[in-house]
PDB file of C-alpha atoms in Angstrom:
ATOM      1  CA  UNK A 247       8.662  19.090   5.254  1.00  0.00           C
ATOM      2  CA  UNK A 248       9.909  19.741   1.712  1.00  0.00           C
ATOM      3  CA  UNK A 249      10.540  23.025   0.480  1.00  0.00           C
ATOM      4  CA  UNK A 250      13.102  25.765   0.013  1.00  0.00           C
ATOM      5  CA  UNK A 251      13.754  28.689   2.151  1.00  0.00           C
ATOM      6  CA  UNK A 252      13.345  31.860  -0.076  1.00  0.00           C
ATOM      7  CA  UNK A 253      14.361  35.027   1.121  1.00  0.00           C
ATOM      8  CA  UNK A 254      13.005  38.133  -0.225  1.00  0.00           C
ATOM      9  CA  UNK A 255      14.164  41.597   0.733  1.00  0.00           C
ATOM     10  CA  UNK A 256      12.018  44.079   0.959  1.00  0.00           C
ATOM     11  CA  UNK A 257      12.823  47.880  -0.062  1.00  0.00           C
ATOM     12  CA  UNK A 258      10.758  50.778   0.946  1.00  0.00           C
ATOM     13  CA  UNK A 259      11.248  54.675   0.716  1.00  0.00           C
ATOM     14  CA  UNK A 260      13.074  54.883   4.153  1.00  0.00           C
ATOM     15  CA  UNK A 261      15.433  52.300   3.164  1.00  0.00           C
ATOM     16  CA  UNK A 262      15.421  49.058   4.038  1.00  0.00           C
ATOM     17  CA  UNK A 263      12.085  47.805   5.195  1.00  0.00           C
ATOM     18  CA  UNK A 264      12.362  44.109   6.519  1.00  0.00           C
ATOM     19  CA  UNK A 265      12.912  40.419   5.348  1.00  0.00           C
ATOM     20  CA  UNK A 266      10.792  38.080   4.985  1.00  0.00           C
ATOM     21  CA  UNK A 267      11.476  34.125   5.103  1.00  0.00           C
ATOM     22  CA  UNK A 268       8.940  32.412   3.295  1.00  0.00           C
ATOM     23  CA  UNK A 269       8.581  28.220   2.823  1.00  0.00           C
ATOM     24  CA  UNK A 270       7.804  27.099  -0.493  1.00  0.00           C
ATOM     25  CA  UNK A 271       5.781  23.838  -0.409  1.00  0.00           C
ATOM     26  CA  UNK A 272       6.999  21.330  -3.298  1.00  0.00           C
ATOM     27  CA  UNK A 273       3.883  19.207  -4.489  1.00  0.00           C
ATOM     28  CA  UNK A 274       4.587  15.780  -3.798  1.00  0.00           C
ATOM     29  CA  UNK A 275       3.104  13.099  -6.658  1.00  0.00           C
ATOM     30  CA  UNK A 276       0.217  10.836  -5.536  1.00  0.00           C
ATOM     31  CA  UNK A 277       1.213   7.126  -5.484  1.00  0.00           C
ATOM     32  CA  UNK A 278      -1.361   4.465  -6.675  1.00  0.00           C
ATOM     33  CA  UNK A 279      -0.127   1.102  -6.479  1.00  0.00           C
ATOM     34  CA  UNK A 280      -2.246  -1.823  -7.728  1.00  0.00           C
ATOM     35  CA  UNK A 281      -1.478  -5.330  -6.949  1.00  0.00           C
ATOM     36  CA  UNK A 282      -3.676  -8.017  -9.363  1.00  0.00           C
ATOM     37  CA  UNK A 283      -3.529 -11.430  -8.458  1.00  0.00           C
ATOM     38  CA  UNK A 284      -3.610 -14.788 -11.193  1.00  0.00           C
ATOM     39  CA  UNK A 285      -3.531 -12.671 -14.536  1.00  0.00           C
ATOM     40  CA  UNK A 286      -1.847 -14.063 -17.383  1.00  0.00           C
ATOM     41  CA  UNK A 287       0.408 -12.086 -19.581  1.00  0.00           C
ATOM     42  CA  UNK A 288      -2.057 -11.035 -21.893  1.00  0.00           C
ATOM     43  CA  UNK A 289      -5.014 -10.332 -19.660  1.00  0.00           C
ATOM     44  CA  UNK A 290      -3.495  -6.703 -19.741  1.00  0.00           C
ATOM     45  CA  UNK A 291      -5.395  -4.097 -22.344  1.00  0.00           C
ATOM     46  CA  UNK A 292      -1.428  -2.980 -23.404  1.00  0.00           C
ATOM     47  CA  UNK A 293      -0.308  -6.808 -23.845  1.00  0.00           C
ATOM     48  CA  UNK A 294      -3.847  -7.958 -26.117  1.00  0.00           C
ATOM     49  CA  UNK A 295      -6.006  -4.990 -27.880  1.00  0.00           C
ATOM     50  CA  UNK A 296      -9.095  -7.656 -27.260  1.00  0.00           C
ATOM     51  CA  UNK A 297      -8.978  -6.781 -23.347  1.00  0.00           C
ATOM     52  CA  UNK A 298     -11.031  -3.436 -22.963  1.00  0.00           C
ATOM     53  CA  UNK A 299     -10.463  -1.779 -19.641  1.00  0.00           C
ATOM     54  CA  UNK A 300     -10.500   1.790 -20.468  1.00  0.00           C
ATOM     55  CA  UNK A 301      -9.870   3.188 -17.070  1.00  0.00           C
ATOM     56  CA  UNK A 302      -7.385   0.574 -16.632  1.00  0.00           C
ATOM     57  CA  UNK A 303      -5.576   1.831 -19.806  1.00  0.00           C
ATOM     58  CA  UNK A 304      -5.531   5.905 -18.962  1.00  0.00           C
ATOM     59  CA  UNK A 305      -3.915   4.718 -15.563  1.00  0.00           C
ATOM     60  CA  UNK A 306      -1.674   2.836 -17.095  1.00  0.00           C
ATOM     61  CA  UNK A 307      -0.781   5.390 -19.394  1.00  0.00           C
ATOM     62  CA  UNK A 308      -0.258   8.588 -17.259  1.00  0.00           C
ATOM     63  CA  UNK A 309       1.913   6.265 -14.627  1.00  0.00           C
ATOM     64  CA  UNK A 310       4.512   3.755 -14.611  1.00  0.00           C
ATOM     65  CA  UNK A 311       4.392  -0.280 -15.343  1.00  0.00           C
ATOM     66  CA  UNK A 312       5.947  -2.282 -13.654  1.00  0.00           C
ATOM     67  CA  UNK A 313       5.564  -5.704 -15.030  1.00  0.00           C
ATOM     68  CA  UNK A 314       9.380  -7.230 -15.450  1.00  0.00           C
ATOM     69  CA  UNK A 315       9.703  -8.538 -11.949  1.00  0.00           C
ATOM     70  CA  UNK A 316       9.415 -11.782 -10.053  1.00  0.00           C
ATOM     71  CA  UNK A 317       6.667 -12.699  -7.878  1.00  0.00           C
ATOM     72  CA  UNK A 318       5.700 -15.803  -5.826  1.00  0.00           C
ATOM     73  CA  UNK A 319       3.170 -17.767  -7.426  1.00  0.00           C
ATOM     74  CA  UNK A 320       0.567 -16.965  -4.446  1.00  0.00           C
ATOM     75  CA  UNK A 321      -0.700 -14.376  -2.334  1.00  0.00           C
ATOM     76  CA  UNK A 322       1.130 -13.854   1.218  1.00  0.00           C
ATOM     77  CA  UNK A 323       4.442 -14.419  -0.045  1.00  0.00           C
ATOM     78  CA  UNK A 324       4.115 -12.067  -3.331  1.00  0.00           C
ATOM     79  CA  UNK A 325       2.620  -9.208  -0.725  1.00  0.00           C
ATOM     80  CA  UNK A 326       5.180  -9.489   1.705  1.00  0.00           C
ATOM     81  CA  UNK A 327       8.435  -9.047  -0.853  1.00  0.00           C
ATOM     82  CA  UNK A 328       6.698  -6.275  -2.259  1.00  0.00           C
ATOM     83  CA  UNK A 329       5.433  -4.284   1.251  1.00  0.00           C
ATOM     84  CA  UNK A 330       9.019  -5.234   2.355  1.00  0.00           C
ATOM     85  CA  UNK A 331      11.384  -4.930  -0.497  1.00  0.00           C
ATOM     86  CA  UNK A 332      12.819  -8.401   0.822  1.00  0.00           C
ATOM     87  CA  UNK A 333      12.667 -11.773  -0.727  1.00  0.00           C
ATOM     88  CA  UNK A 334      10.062 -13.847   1.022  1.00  0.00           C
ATOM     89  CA  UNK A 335      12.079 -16.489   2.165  1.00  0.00           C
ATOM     90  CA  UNK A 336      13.951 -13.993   4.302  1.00  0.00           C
ATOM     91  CA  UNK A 337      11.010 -13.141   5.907  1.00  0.00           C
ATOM     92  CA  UNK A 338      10.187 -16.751   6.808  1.00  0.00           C
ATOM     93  CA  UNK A 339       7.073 -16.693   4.486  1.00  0.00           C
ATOM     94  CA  UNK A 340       8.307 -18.706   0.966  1.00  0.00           C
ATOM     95  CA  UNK A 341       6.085 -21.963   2.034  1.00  0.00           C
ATOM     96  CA  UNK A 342       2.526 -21.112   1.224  1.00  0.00           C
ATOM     97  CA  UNK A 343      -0.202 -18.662   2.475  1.00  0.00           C
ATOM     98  CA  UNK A 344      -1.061 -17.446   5.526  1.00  0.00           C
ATOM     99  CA  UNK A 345      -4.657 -18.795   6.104  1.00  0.00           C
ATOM    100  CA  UNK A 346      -7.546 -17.963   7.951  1.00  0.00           C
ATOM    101  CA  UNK A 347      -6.389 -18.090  12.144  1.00  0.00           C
ATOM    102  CA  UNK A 348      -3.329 -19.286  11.868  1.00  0.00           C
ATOM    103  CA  UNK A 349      -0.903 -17.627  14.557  1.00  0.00           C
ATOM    104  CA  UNK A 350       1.607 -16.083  12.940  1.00  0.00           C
ATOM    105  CA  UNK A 351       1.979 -12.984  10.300  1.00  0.00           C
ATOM    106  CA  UNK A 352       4.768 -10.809   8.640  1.00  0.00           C
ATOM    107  CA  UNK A 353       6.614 -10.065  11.667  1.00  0.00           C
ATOM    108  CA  UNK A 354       5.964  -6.549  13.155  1.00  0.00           C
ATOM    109  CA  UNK A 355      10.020  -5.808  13.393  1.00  0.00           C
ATOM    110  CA  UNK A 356       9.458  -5.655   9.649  1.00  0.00           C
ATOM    111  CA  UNK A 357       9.573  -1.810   8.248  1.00  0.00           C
ATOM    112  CA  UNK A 358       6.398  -2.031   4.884  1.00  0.00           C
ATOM    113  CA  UNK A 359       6.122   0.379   1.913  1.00  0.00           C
ATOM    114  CA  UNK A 360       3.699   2.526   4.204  1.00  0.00           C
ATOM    115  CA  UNK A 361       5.975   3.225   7.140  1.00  0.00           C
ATOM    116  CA  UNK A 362       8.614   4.574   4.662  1.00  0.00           C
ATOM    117  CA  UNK A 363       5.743   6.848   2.448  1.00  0.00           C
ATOM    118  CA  UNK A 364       4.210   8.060   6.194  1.00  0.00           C
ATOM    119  CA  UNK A 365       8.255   9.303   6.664  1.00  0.00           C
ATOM    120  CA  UNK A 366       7.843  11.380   3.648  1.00  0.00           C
ATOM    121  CA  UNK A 367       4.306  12.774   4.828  1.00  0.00           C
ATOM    122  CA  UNK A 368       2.230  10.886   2.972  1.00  0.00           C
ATOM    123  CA  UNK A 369      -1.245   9.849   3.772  1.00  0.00           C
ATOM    124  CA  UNK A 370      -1.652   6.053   3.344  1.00  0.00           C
ATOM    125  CA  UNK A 371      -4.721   3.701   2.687  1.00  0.00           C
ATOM    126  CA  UNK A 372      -5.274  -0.003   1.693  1.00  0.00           C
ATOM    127  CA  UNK A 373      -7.905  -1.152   0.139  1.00  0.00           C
ATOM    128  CA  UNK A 374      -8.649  -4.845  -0.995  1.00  0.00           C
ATOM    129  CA  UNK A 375      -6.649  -8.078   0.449  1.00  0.00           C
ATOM    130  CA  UNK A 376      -3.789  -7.292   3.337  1.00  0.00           C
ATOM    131  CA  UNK A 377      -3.358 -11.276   3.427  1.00  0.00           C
ATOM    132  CA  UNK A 378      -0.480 -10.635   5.810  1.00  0.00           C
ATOM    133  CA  UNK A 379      -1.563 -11.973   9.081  1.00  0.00           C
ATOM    134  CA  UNK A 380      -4.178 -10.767  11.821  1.00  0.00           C
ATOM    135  CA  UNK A 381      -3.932 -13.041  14.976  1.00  0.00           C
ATOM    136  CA  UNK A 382      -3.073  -9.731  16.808  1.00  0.00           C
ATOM    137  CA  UNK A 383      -3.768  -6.136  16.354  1.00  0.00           C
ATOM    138  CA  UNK A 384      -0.459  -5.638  15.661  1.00  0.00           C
ATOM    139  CA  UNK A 385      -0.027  -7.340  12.259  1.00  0.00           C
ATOM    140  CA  UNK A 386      -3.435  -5.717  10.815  1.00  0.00           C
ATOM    141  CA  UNK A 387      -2.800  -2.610   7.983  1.00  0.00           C
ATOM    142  CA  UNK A 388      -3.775   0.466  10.507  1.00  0.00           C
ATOM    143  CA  UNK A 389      -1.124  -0.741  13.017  1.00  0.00           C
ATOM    144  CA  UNK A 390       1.332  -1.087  10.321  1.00  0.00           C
ATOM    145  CA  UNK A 391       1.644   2.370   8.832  1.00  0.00           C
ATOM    146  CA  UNK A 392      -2.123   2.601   6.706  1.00  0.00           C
ATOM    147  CA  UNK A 393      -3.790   4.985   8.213  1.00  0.00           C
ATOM    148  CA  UNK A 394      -7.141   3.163   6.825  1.00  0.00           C
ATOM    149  CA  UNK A 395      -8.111  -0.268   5.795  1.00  0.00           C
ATOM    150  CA  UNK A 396     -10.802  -1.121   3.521  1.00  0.00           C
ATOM    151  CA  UNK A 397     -11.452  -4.889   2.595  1.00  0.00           C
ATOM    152  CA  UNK A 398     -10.058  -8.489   3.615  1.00  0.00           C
ATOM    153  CA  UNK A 399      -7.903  -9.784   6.202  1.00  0.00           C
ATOM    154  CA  UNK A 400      -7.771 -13.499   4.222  1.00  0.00           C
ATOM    155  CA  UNK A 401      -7.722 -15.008   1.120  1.00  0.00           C
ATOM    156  CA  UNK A 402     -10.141 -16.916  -0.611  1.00  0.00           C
ATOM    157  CA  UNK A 403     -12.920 -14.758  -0.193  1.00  0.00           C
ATOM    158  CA  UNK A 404     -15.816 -14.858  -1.916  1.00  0.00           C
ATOM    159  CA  UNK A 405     -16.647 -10.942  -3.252  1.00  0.00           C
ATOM    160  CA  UNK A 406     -20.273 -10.923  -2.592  1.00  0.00           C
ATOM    161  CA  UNK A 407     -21.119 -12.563   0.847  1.00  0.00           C
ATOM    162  CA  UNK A 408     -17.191 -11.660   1.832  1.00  0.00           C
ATOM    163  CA  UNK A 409     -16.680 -15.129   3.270  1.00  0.00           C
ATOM    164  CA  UNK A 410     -13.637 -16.671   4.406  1.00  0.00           C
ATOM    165  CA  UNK A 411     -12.879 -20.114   5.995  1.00  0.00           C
ATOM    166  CA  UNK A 412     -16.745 -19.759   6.766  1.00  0.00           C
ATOM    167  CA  UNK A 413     -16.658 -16.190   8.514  1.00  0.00           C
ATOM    168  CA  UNK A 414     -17.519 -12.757   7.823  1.00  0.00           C
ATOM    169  CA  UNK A 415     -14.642 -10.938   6.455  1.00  0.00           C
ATOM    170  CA  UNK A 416     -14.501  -7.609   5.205  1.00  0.00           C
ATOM    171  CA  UNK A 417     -13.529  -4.626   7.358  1.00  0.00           C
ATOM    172  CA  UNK A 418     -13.064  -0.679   7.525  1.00  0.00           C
ATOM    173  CA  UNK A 419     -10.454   0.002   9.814  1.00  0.00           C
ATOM    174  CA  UNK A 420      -9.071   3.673  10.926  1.00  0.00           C
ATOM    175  CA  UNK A 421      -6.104   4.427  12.791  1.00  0.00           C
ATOM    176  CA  UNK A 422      -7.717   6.914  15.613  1.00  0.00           C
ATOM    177  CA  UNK A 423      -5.905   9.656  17.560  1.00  0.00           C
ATOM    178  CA  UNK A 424      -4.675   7.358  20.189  1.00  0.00           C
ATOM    179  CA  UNK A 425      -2.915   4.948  17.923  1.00  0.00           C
ATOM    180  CA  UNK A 426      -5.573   2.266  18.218  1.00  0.00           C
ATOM    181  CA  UNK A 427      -7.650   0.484  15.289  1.00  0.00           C
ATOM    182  CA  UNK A 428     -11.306   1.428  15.328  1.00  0.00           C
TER     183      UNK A 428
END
């Protein structure tokens, strides 16, 4: 836990009465980080004054851009440098997306953005497109440090009948008290 012993001795009439340890707590910032897939340069309120997205903008404003830094040019392998910190061909997952039932993921030996904010105590949640792999429980969000998922497995998904590859996907997942995804 973060904090700072403070020690404060306490005087009374007889002397020297006792002393006290007391903890501190240090606030720790809330992290919001927003990944948007396929937007041009300009599609940004702060790039072109004729894009209007108010709430958008007062994010944007009380927090930090970051917007000078290379991505892939599709989904799986853009999500996996940045859960990772690791260049995507590194991680075996340069060549394209990982589609709907195919048997493989980002493998589970990898340490993601949410293990390392869970070290620090913080409470973790996705929501939207994980795109990352689901042939097992064990590459899915809640078994990789979120402690809640809300959204889509795939890519491709169509945001009002949530259809991938032809099947239902959109999910709520919570990491229960034994460890396991409900």
């Amino acid at each position: 836990m973060i904090g700072e012993l403070l020690f404060f001795l306490v005087l009374g009439i007889g002397g020297l009465a006792a002393v006290e340890e007391v903890e501190r707590k240090v606030k720790q910032p809330n992290i919001v980080m927003m990944v948007s897939d396929d937007l041009g340069w300009a599609d940004m309120p702060w790039h072109d004054s004729l894009a209007i997205a108010p709430t958008l903008t007062g994010l944007a404003d009380s927090g930090i851009i970051l917007e000078r830094h290379y991505v892939q040019p599709i989904c799986s392998p853009t999500r996996s440098a940045l859960m990772t910190g690791k260049y995507p061909s590194r991680l075996g997952l340069n060549h394209g997306t990982i589609n709907a039932g195919e048997p493989y993921g980002l493998g589970v030996d990898e340490k993601i953005i949410a293990n390392y904010l869970k070290d620090l105590g913080y409470a973790t949640h996705l929501s939207g497109k994980w795109h990352l792999g689901y042939c097992s429980w064990a590459l899915t969000p809640t078994q990789r440090g979120f402690d809640t998922s809300f959204g889509y497995y795939n890519g491709k998904e169509t945001y009002f009948s949530k259809i991938s590859a032809k099947y239902f996907d959109f999910r709520l997942d919570r990491l229960g008290d034994d460890g396991n995804t409900t």
